[in-house]
Short mmCIF file of C-alpha atoms and ligand atoms in Angstrom, two decimals:
data_model
loop_
_atom_site.label_atom_id
_atom_site.label_comp_id
_atom_site.label_asym_id
_atom_site.label_seq_id
_atom_site.Cartn_x
_atom_site.Cartn_y
_atom_site.Cartn_z
CA MET I 1 148.89 53.97 42.39
CA LYS I 2 151.94 54.10 40.08
CA ASN I 3 153.98 50.94 40.55
CA VAL I 4 151.79 48.04 41.55
CA LEU I 5 152.94 44.63 42.74
CA VAL I 6 150.19 42.15 41.86
CA THR I 7 150.73 38.72 43.40
CA GLY I 8 149.05 35.74 41.72
CA GLY I 9 148.43 37.74 38.56
CA ALA I 10 148.66 34.68 36.31
CA GLY I 11 145.67 33.07 38.01
CA PHE I 12 141.97 33.54 37.34
CA ILE I 13 141.06 36.78 39.14
CA GLY I 14 144.61 38.17 39.18
CA SER I 15 144.94 38.00 35.38
CA ASN I 16 141.53 39.62 34.91
CA PHE I 17 142.63 42.32 37.37
CA VAL I 18 145.90 42.93 35.49
CA ARG I 19 143.88 43.40 32.30
CA SER I 20 141.48 45.74 34.04
CA ILE I 21 144.27 47.95 35.46
CA LEU I 22 146.01 48.15 32.08
CA GLN I 23 142.69 49.15 30.49
CA HIS I 24 141.51 51.67 33.06
CA GLU I 25 144.64 53.13 34.66
CA PRO I 26 147.02 54.47 32.02
CA GLY I 27 150.51 55.10 33.33
CA VAL I 28 150.40 52.40 35.99
CA HIS I 29 153.23 49.84 35.83
CA ILE I 30 152.37 46.34 37.04
CA ILE I 31 154.92 43.91 38.43
CA ASN I 32 153.18 40.55 38.35
CA LEU I 33 154.71 38.06 40.81
CA ASP I 34 153.40 34.54 40.31
CA ALA I 35 154.88 31.12 41.03
CA LEU I 36 152.99 29.54 38.11
CA THR I 37 151.60 26.68 40.18
CA TYR I 38 149.14 24.35 38.44
CA ALA I 39 146.53 27.17 38.73
CA GLY I 40 148.61 29.90 37.12
CA SER I 41 149.33 30.15 33.42
CA LEU I 42 151.01 32.59 31.06
CA GLU I 43 148.15 31.73 28.70
CA ASN I 44 146.05 34.01 30.92
CA LEU I 45 148.32 36.94 30.08
CA GLN I 46 148.23 36.73 26.28
CA ASP I 47 147.26 39.85 24.31
CA LEU I 48 147.35 42.26 27.24
CA PRO I 49 146.46 45.87 26.47
CA SER I 50 149.61 48.06 26.92
CA PRO I 51 151.94 45.07 27.49
CA GLU I 52 154.87 47.45 28.00
CA GLN I 53 153.24 48.46 31.30
CA HIS I 54 153.39 44.87 32.59
CA THR I 55 156.44 42.97 33.89
CA PHE I 56 156.05 39.30 34.74
CA VAL I 57 158.28 37.75 37.42
CA GLN I 58 158.06 34.04 38.14
CA GLY I 59 158.62 33.54 41.85
CA ASP I 60 157.20 32.56 45.20
CA ILE I 61 155.63 35.06 47.62
CA CYS I 62 157.35 33.10 50.42
CA ASP I 63 160.74 34.18 48.99
CA ARG I 64 161.50 37.17 51.21
CA ARG I 65 164.67 38.20 49.37
CA LEU I 66 162.86 38.30 46.05
CA VAL I 67 159.95 40.31 47.47
CA ASP I 68 162.36 42.76 49.17
CA LYS I 69 164.20 43.22 45.89
CA LEU I 70 161.04 43.83 43.84
CA LEU I 71 159.64 46.38 46.30
CA ARG I 72 162.81 48.47 46.07
CA GLN I 73 163.81 47.91 42.45
CA TYR I 74 160.39 48.95 41.14
CA GLU I 75 159.59 51.50 43.87
CA ILE I 76 156.33 49.71 44.58
CA ASP I 77 153.62 51.88 46.16
CA THR I 78 150.72 49.40 45.99
CA ILE I 79 150.51 45.67 46.63
CA VAL I 80 147.40 43.81 45.49
CA HIS I 81 147.65 40.34 46.97
CA PHE I 82 145.79 37.57 45.11
CA ALA I 83 148.34 34.73 45.27
CA ALA I 84 146.89 31.79 47.14
CA GLU I 85 145.99 28.14 47.03
CA THR I 86 142.27 28.44 46.33
CA HIS I 87 140.49 25.15 45.79
CA VAL I 88 138.53 23.86 48.81
CA ASP I 89 138.59 20.24 47.60
CA ARG I 90 142.39 20.33 47.30
CA SER I 91 142.63 21.80 50.81
CA ILE I 92 140.80 18.72 52.08
CA VAL I 93 143.19 16.35 50.31
CA ASP I 94 146.43 18.29 50.92
CA PRO I 95 146.15 21.22 53.36
CA GLY I 96 149.91 21.86 53.80
CA ALA I 97 150.31 24.00 50.66
CA PHE I 98 147.46 26.24 51.89
CA ILE I 99 149.24 27.02 55.14
CA GLN I 100 152.49 27.69 53.31
CA THR I 101 151.21 30.08 50.64
CA ASN I 102 148.14 31.59 52.26
CA VAL I 103 149.53 32.06 55.78
CA VAL I 104 153.35 32.07 55.51
CA GLY I 105 153.25 33.77 52.09
CA THR I 106 150.98 36.57 53.31
CA PHE I 107 153.15 36.99 56.41
CA THR I 108 156.24 37.25 54.19
CA LEU I 109 154.64 39.99 52.05
CA LEU I 110 153.49 41.88 55.15
CA GLU I 111 156.97 41.79 56.69
CA ALA I 112 158.54 42.95 53.43
CA ALA I 113 156.00 45.78 53.10
CA ARG I 114 156.51 46.83 56.72
CA SER I 115 160.24 46.96 56.26
CA ALA I 116 160.09 48.85 52.93
CA TRP I 117 157.24 51.25 53.72
CA VAL I 118 156.95 51.70 57.50
CA VAL I 119 160.60 51.37 58.56
CA GLU I 120 162.42 52.90 55.57
CA LYS I 121 159.53 55.19 54.56
CA PRO I 122 160.54 56.19 51.01
CA LEU I 123 157.00 57.58 50.53
CA PRO I 124 154.48 59.13 52.89
CA LEU I 125 152.28 56.37 54.33
CA ASP I 126 149.18 57.86 52.73
CA GLN I 127 150.72 57.06 49.34
CA VAL I 128 151.15 53.32 49.86
CA ARG I 129 148.62 50.54 50.18
CA PHE I 130 148.54 46.80 50.86
CA HIS I 131 145.27 45.39 49.54
CA HIS I 132 144.47 41.83 50.56
CA VAL I 133 142.02 39.88 48.41
CA SER I 134 140.01 37.51 50.58
CA THR I 135 136.90 35.41 50.53
CA ASP I 136 133.47 35.18 52.16
CA GLU I 137 134.36 31.60 53.14
CA VAL I 138 136.10 32.95 56.27
CA PHE I 139 132.62 33.54 57.74
CA GLY I 140 131.61 29.87 57.60
CA THR I 141 128.18 28.72 56.53
CA LEU I 142 124.61 30.07 56.71
CA ALA I 143 121.38 28.21 57.41
CA PRO I 144 118.31 29.09 55.31
CA GLY I 145 116.90 32.41 56.55
CA ASP I 146 120.09 33.52 58.35
CA PRO I 147 121.04 37.13 57.58
CA SER I 148 123.74 37.61 54.93
CA PHE I 149 127.42 37.96 55.88
CA ASN I 150 128.67 41.49 56.39
CA GLU I 151 131.91 43.10 57.57
CA ASN I 152 130.99 42.47 61.22
CA THR I 153 130.13 38.78 60.89
CA PRO I 154 132.38 36.76 63.25
CA TYR I 155 134.92 34.53 61.53
CA ALA I 156 133.99 30.82 61.57
CA PRO I 157 135.96 29.08 58.78
CA ARG I 158 135.20 25.40 58.22
CA SER I 159 137.62 24.15 55.53
CA PRO I 160 141.44 24.27 55.61
CA TYR I 161 141.22 26.75 52.69
CA ALA I 162 138.84 29.04 54.58
CA ALA I 163 140.88 28.71 57.79
CA SER I 164 144.10 29.64 55.98
CA LYS I 165 142.44 32.69 54.40
CA ALA I 166 140.98 33.68 57.79
CA SER I 167 144.48 33.47 59.31
CA SER I 168 145.86 35.69 56.56
CA ASP I 169 143.06 38.24 57.08
CA HIS I 170 143.87 38.40 60.80
CA LEU I 171 147.56 38.91 60.07
CA VAL I 172 146.84 41.69 57.56
CA ARG I 173 144.57 43.50 60.04
CA SER I 174 147.14 43.12 62.81
CA TYR I 175 149.78 44.88 60.68
CA PHE I 176 147.46 47.87 60.48
CA THR I 177 146.67 48.07 64.19
CA THR I 178 150.19 47.20 65.40
CA PHE I 179 152.50 48.76 62.81
CA GLY I 180 150.28 51.27 61.01
CA LEU I 181 150.74 49.51 57.66
CA PRO I 182 148.04 51.01 55.38
CA ILE I 183 145.90 48.01 54.47
CA THR I 184 142.46 47.28 53.05
CA ILE I 185 140.74 43.89 52.77
CA SER I 186 137.94 42.72 50.50
CA ASN I 187 135.97 39.55 51.29
CA CYS I 188 134.30 38.44 48.10
CA SER I 189 131.89 35.66 47.18
CA ASN I 190 132.38 33.07 44.41
CA ASN I 191 133.65 34.51 41.12
CA TYR I 192 133.06 33.15 37.65
CA GLY I 193 134.14 34.24 34.17
CA PRO I 194 136.94 33.77 31.61
CA ASN I 195 140.24 32.11 32.58
CA GLN I 196 139.00 30.23 35.65
CA PHE I 197 140.90 27.00 36.16
CA PRO I 198 138.55 24.12 35.24
CA GLU I 199 138.63 22.43 38.65
CA LYS I 200 136.02 24.95 39.91
CA LEU I 201 132.30 24.30 39.47
CA ILE I 202 131.38 26.46 36.47
CA PRO I 203 134.30 25.84 34.07
CA LEU I 204 134.38 22.16 35.06
CA MET I 205 130.72 21.78 34.10
CA VAL I 206 131.20 23.60 30.78
CA LEU I 207 134.18 21.44 29.80
CA HIS I 208 132.50 18.21 30.84
CA ALA I 209 129.29 19.15 29.02
CA ARG I 210 131.29 19.98 25.89
CA ASP I 211 133.09 16.63 26.05
CA GLY I 212 130.13 14.47 27.09
CA LYS I 213 131.58 13.63 30.51
CA PRO I 214 129.49 13.30 33.71
CA LEU I 215 128.55 16.58 35.43
CA PRO I 216 129.36 15.74 39.08
CA VAL I 217 126.97 17.48 41.49
CA TYR I 218 128.02 17.11 45.13
CA GLY I 219 125.38 15.84 47.59
CA ASP I 220 121.87 17.10 46.81
CA GLY I 221 123.09 20.11 44.79
CA GLN I 222 121.12 22.49 47.03
CA GLN I 223 124.18 24.35 48.34
CA VAL I 224 124.04 28.07 47.64
CA ARG I 225 126.84 30.41 46.53
CA ASP I 226 126.61 34.17 45.84
CA TRP I 227 127.99 34.31 42.28
CA LEU I 228 129.80 37.42 41.02
CA TYR I 229 131.19 38.05 37.53
CA VAL I 230 134.98 38.41 37.82
CA GLN I 231 135.12 41.83 36.15
CA ASP I 232 132.71 43.20 38.76
CA HIS I 233 135.07 41.94 41.47
CA CYS I 234 138.04 43.63 39.74
CA ASP I 235 136.11 46.93 39.61
CA ALA I 236 135.36 46.61 43.33
CA ILE I 237 139.04 46.05 44.18
CA ARG I 238 140.15 49.06 42.12
CA LEU I 239 137.59 51.19 43.90
CA VAL I 240 138.59 49.98 47.38
CA ILE I 241 142.25 50.73 46.64
CA GLN I 242 141.48 54.21 45.34
CA LYS I 243 138.64 55.32 47.59
CA GLY I 244 138.36 52.81 50.43
CA ARG I 245 139.27 53.81 53.98
CA VAL I 246 142.58 52.49 55.27
CA GLY I 247 142.22 49.68 57.83
CA GLU I 248 138.73 48.80 56.57
CA THR I 249 137.20 45.64 55.21
CA TYR I 250 134.66 45.58 52.37
CA ALA I 251 132.31 42.68 51.68
CA VAL I 252 131.72 42.10 47.96
CA GLY I 253 129.04 39.87 46.44
CA GLY I 254 126.83 39.34 43.43
CA ASP I 255 123.34 39.15 44.90
CA ASN I 256 122.92 35.97 42.84
CA GLN I 257 122.13 33.00 45.05
CA PRO I 258 120.77 30.04 43.10
CA PRO I 259 121.53 26.52 44.34
CA ASN I 260 124.35 24.68 42.55
CA LEU I 261 121.93 22.36 40.76
CA GLU I 262 120.19 25.36 39.20
CA ILE I 263 123.56 26.71 38.00
CA VAL I 264 124.31 23.36 36.39
CA HIS I 265 120.88 23.24 34.71
CA THR I 266 121.38 26.79 33.41
CA ILE I 267 124.78 25.82 31.94
CA CYS I 268 123.15 22.80 30.28
CA ARG I 269 120.40 25.02 28.82
CA ILE I 270 122.97 27.49 27.43
CA MET I 271 125.01 24.58 26.01
CA ASP I 272 121.82 23.22 24.36
CA GLN I 273 121.26 26.61 22.71
CA LEU I 274 124.88 27.10 21.62
CA GLN I 275 125.49 23.50 20.53
CA PRO I 276 122.10 22.10 19.40
CA ASN I 277 123.82 19.49 17.23
CA SER I 278 125.98 18.11 20.02
CA PRO I 279 125.75 14.31 20.47
CA TYR I 280 125.26 15.08 24.18
CA PHE I 281 122.08 17.14 23.62
CA PRO I 282 120.18 17.62 25.93
CA HIS I 283 123.19 18.18 28.15
CA GLU I 284 121.32 17.70 31.42
CA GLN I 285 121.34 13.94 30.75
CA LEU I 286 125.01 14.18 31.85
CA ILE I 287 124.17 15.35 35.39
CA GLN I 288 125.33 12.85 38.02
CA PHE I 289 124.88 13.21 41.78
CA VAL I 290 128.06 12.19 43.61
CA THR I 291 129.28 11.91 47.20
CA ASP I 292 129.25 15.23 49.01
CA ARG I 293 132.32 17.25 50.03
CA PRO I 294 133.17 16.73 53.75
CA GLY I 295 132.18 19.78 55.83
CA HIS I 296 130.47 21.28 52.77
CA ASP I 297 129.33 24.85 53.56
CA ARG I 298 125.62 24.99 52.82
CA ARG I 299 125.03 28.61 51.96
CA TYR I 300 126.90 31.90 51.40
CA SER I 301 125.24 35.26 50.94
CA ILE I 302 126.79 38.72 51.10
CA ASP I 303 125.33 42.01 52.26
CA ILE I 304 126.99 44.62 50.02
CA SER I 305 125.49 47.72 51.70
CA LYS I 306 128.84 49.08 52.91
CA ILE I 307 130.66 49.10 49.57
CA GLN I 308 127.46 50.23 47.87
CA THR I 309 126.86 53.25 50.08
CA GLU I 310 130.49 54.22 50.79
CA LEU I 311 132.03 53.64 47.38
CA GLY I 312 129.04 53.47 45.02
CA TRP I 313 129.93 49.97 43.77
CA GLN I 314 127.39 47.43 42.63
CA PRO I 315 127.55 44.44 40.29
CA GLN I 316 126.97 45.29 36.63
CA ARG I 317 126.37 41.81 35.15
CA SER I 318 123.28 39.69 35.75
CA LEU I 319 124.00 36.01 36.34
CA GLU I 320 122.14 35.00 33.16
CA THR I 321 124.22 37.37 30.97
CA GLY I 322 127.47 36.59 32.77
CA LEU I 323 126.96 32.83 32.54
CA ARG I 324 126.11 32.99 28.84
CA GLU I 325 129.22 35.08 28.11
CA THR I 326 131.32 32.73 30.22
CA VAL I 327 130.11 29.55 28.51
CA GLN I 328 130.67 31.24 25.16
CA TRP I 329 134.21 32.27 26.18
CA TYR I 330 135.18 28.68 27.05
CA LEU I 331 133.70 27.33 23.83
CA GLU I 332 135.59 29.96 21.82
CA HIS I 333 138.93 29.22 23.52
CA PRO I 334 139.67 25.51 22.93
CA ASP I 335 143.41 26.26 22.82
CA TRP I 336 143.30 27.77 26.30
CA ILE I 337 141.37 24.75 27.55
CA THR I 338 143.87 22.38 26.00
CA ALA I 339 146.83 24.30 27.44
CA VAL I 340 145.54 24.33 31.01
CA SER I 341 143.76 20.99 31.14
CA GLN I 342 146.28 18.76 29.38
CA GLN I 343 148.87 19.20 32.11
CA PRO I 344 149.39 15.95 34.05
CA ASP I 345 148.44 17.60 37.34
CA TYR I 346 144.95 18.39 36.08
CA GLN I 347 144.31 14.90 34.80
CA SER I 348 145.52 13.33 38.04
CA TRP I 349 143.46 15.77 40.11
CA ILE I 350 140.26 14.85 38.26
CA GLN I 351 141.06 11.19 38.78
CA ARG I 352 141.87 11.70 42.45
CA ASN I 353 138.85 13.86 43.29
CA TYR I 354 136.13 12.05 41.37
CA SER I 355 137.04 8.38 41.02
CA ASN I 356 136.06 7.50 44.59
CA ARG I 357 132.84 9.50 44.77
CA GLU I 358 130.12 6.87 44.70
CA GLY I 359 126.66 7.85 43.45
CA GLY I 360 125.18 10.56 45.66
CA VAL I 361 121.62 11.44 46.61
CA LYS I 362 118.99 12.62 44.16
P1 NAD T 1 143.71 30.88 41.27
O1 NAD T 1 143.89 29.59 41.99
O2 NAD T 1 143.08 30.90 39.93
O3 NAD T 1 145.13 31.62 41.11
C1 NAD T 1 146.06 31.70 42.14
C2 NAD T 1 147.37 32.23 41.54
O4 NAD T 1 148.32 32.35 42.61
C3 NAD T 1 147.98 31.30 40.50
O5 NAD T 1 148.39 32.04 39.37
C4 NAD T 1 149.18 30.69 41.21
O6 NAD T 1 150.24 30.34 40.32
C5 NAD T 1 149.55 31.80 42.17
N1 NAD T 1 150.29 31.30 43.35
C6 NAD T 1 149.94 30.27 44.16
N2 NAD T 1 150.85 30.11 45.11
C7 NAD T 1 151.80 31.07 44.92
C8 NAD T 1 152.99 31.42 45.61
N3 NAD T 1 153.40 30.75 46.69
N4 NAD T 1 153.69 32.48 45.15
C9 NAD T 1 153.29 33.17 44.06
N5 NAD T 1 152.17 32.85 43.36
C10 NAD T 1 151.44 31.82 43.79
O7 NAD T 1 142.94 31.82 42.29
P2 NAD T 1 141.78 32.89 42.06
O8 NAD T 1 140.49 32.19 41.96
O9 NAD T 1 142.21 33.81 41.00
O10 NAD T 1 141.81 33.64 43.46
C11 NAD T 1 142.68 34.75 43.67
C12 NAD T 1 142.48 35.29 45.08
O11 NAD T 1 141.11 35.67 45.25
C13 NAD T 1 142.77 34.27 46.18
O12 NAD T 1 143.43 34.93 47.23
C14 NAD T 1 141.39 33.79 46.61
O13 NAD T 1 141.40 33.40 47.96
C15 NAD T 1 140.57 35.04 46.40
N6 NAD T 1 139.15 34.80 46.11
C16 NAD T 1 138.78 33.95 45.11
C17 NAD T 1 137.43 33.77 44.83
C18 NAD T 1 136.98 32.86 43.71
O14 NAD T 1 135.78 32.60 43.57
N7 NAD T 1 137.85 32.36 42.85
C19 NAD T 1 136.46 34.45 45.56
C20 NAD T 1 136.89 35.33 46.59
C21 NAD T 1 138.23 35.49 46.84
P1 TYD T 2 133.84 25.54 43.88
O1 TYD T 2 133.79 26.10 42.51
O2 TYD T 2 134.87 24.53 44.21
O3 TYD T 2 133.95 26.81 44.87
P2 TYD T 2 133.80 26.85 46.50
O4 TYD T 2 133.92 25.50 47.05
O5 TYD T 2 134.95 27.73 46.87
O6 TYD T 2 132.47 27.49 46.77
O7 TYD T 2 132.42 24.93 44.23
C1 TYD T 2 131.25 25.70 44.14
C2 TYD T 2 130.11 24.85 44.63
O8 TYD T 2 129.92 23.76 43.71
C3 TYD T 2 130.37 24.21 45.97
O9 TYD T 2 129.13 24.17 46.70
C4 TYD T 2 130.81 22.80 45.63
C5 TYD T 2 130.04 22.49 44.36
N1 TYD T 2 130.71 21.58 43.40
C6 TYD T 2 130.02 20.48 42.89
O10 TYD T 2 128.85 20.23 43.21
N2 TYD T 2 130.67 19.66 42.01
C7 TYD T 2 131.95 19.87 41.63
O11 TYD T 2 132.51 19.06 40.84
C8 TYD T 2 132.65 21.02 42.15
C9 TYD T 2 134.07 21.31 41.77
C10 TYD T 2 131.98 21.85 43.04
#
């Protein structure tokens, strides 16, 4: 790994990954290709360690000429592909963008990589890698008591977001079997941590609790996610790229599976401790049950045995510690919150997603 093309590196996980590479891999040059959609922000790339090792390029992964140019100009040997439309609720309202970026965009990158690495072959194939960052949502939903997802679980996506990610996973795998493109895939559970766009559950709840706005819990709040601290995910990706077997998939998860309502109560408790003089104390008075998400997946859970035994990875942060640090990070970064949440798109999204959700079930 010398010259790395990171796609979507101005988003939540991508920017944390950029930071982690610059910290842990001296000598690596990162080319960060990001379209700066509503979810991407240069604010996420402030104060990078070794900024001279990082080059930002604003552009679309669907732009084949641009991707071709970057691969050759910077002699890219590794692609780490994060760029995607990522919010399930938005995929229900407007699925087209998900097909374009997640399916067509991934296809464009694969074609560019095939042409640069497999056809032209400037480097031996064992020195290049296409790592695709995917999600556990491709596996669908679990009932209580079902065994956790693992690498052999059949795909059964249920939202347009999950279906578009599943399509991209299939394409990536097919470029390995058909063209010999050296790929790896990681399917990870829900991440949380600094720099997550505040349309997702955890940062949304922190911001609303801070500002005394309702905390909208979908349905009965008993849906379960397998929460992983973002830095643990970044460590897993670095390890898969460096030590993972080509052509393989690795499931990554946090072994933290509380229902959403419990997460929201924990955030309220942490807010009570950090802001005891808030006019909204106790913050749980702000919780409001609202209409459920259509097709809402009930439960995700990941079996991490493969990455644990093959690569020695396991999560380092407990949920309690990670959540506390995360809440603290948002409270300590009001300028970041203002920069990302004052954009008109965010305000109109909040209006669009929440104004028609009547009171839900208790
Ligand atoms: P995010 O929405 O915070 O960031 C996505 C980034 O991609 C943004 O910076 C955006 O500007 C960029 N982007 C979007 N379309 C683009 C395009 N056409 N060309 C170039 N850049 C574009 O997403 P995230 O939460 O950081 O997720 C990153 C990746 O990890 C995604 O592929 C997602 O499916 C996967 N993932 C996320 C989670 C999670 O909990 N957030 C869990 C597992 C996997
Ligand atoms: P989210 O952060 O959107 O991630 P995903 O849908 O990819 O899992 O949502 C996490 C969980 O929180 C999910 O079960 C939906 C629920 N949720 C709410 O209850 N209220 C909200 O306002 C949001 C955004 C999510």
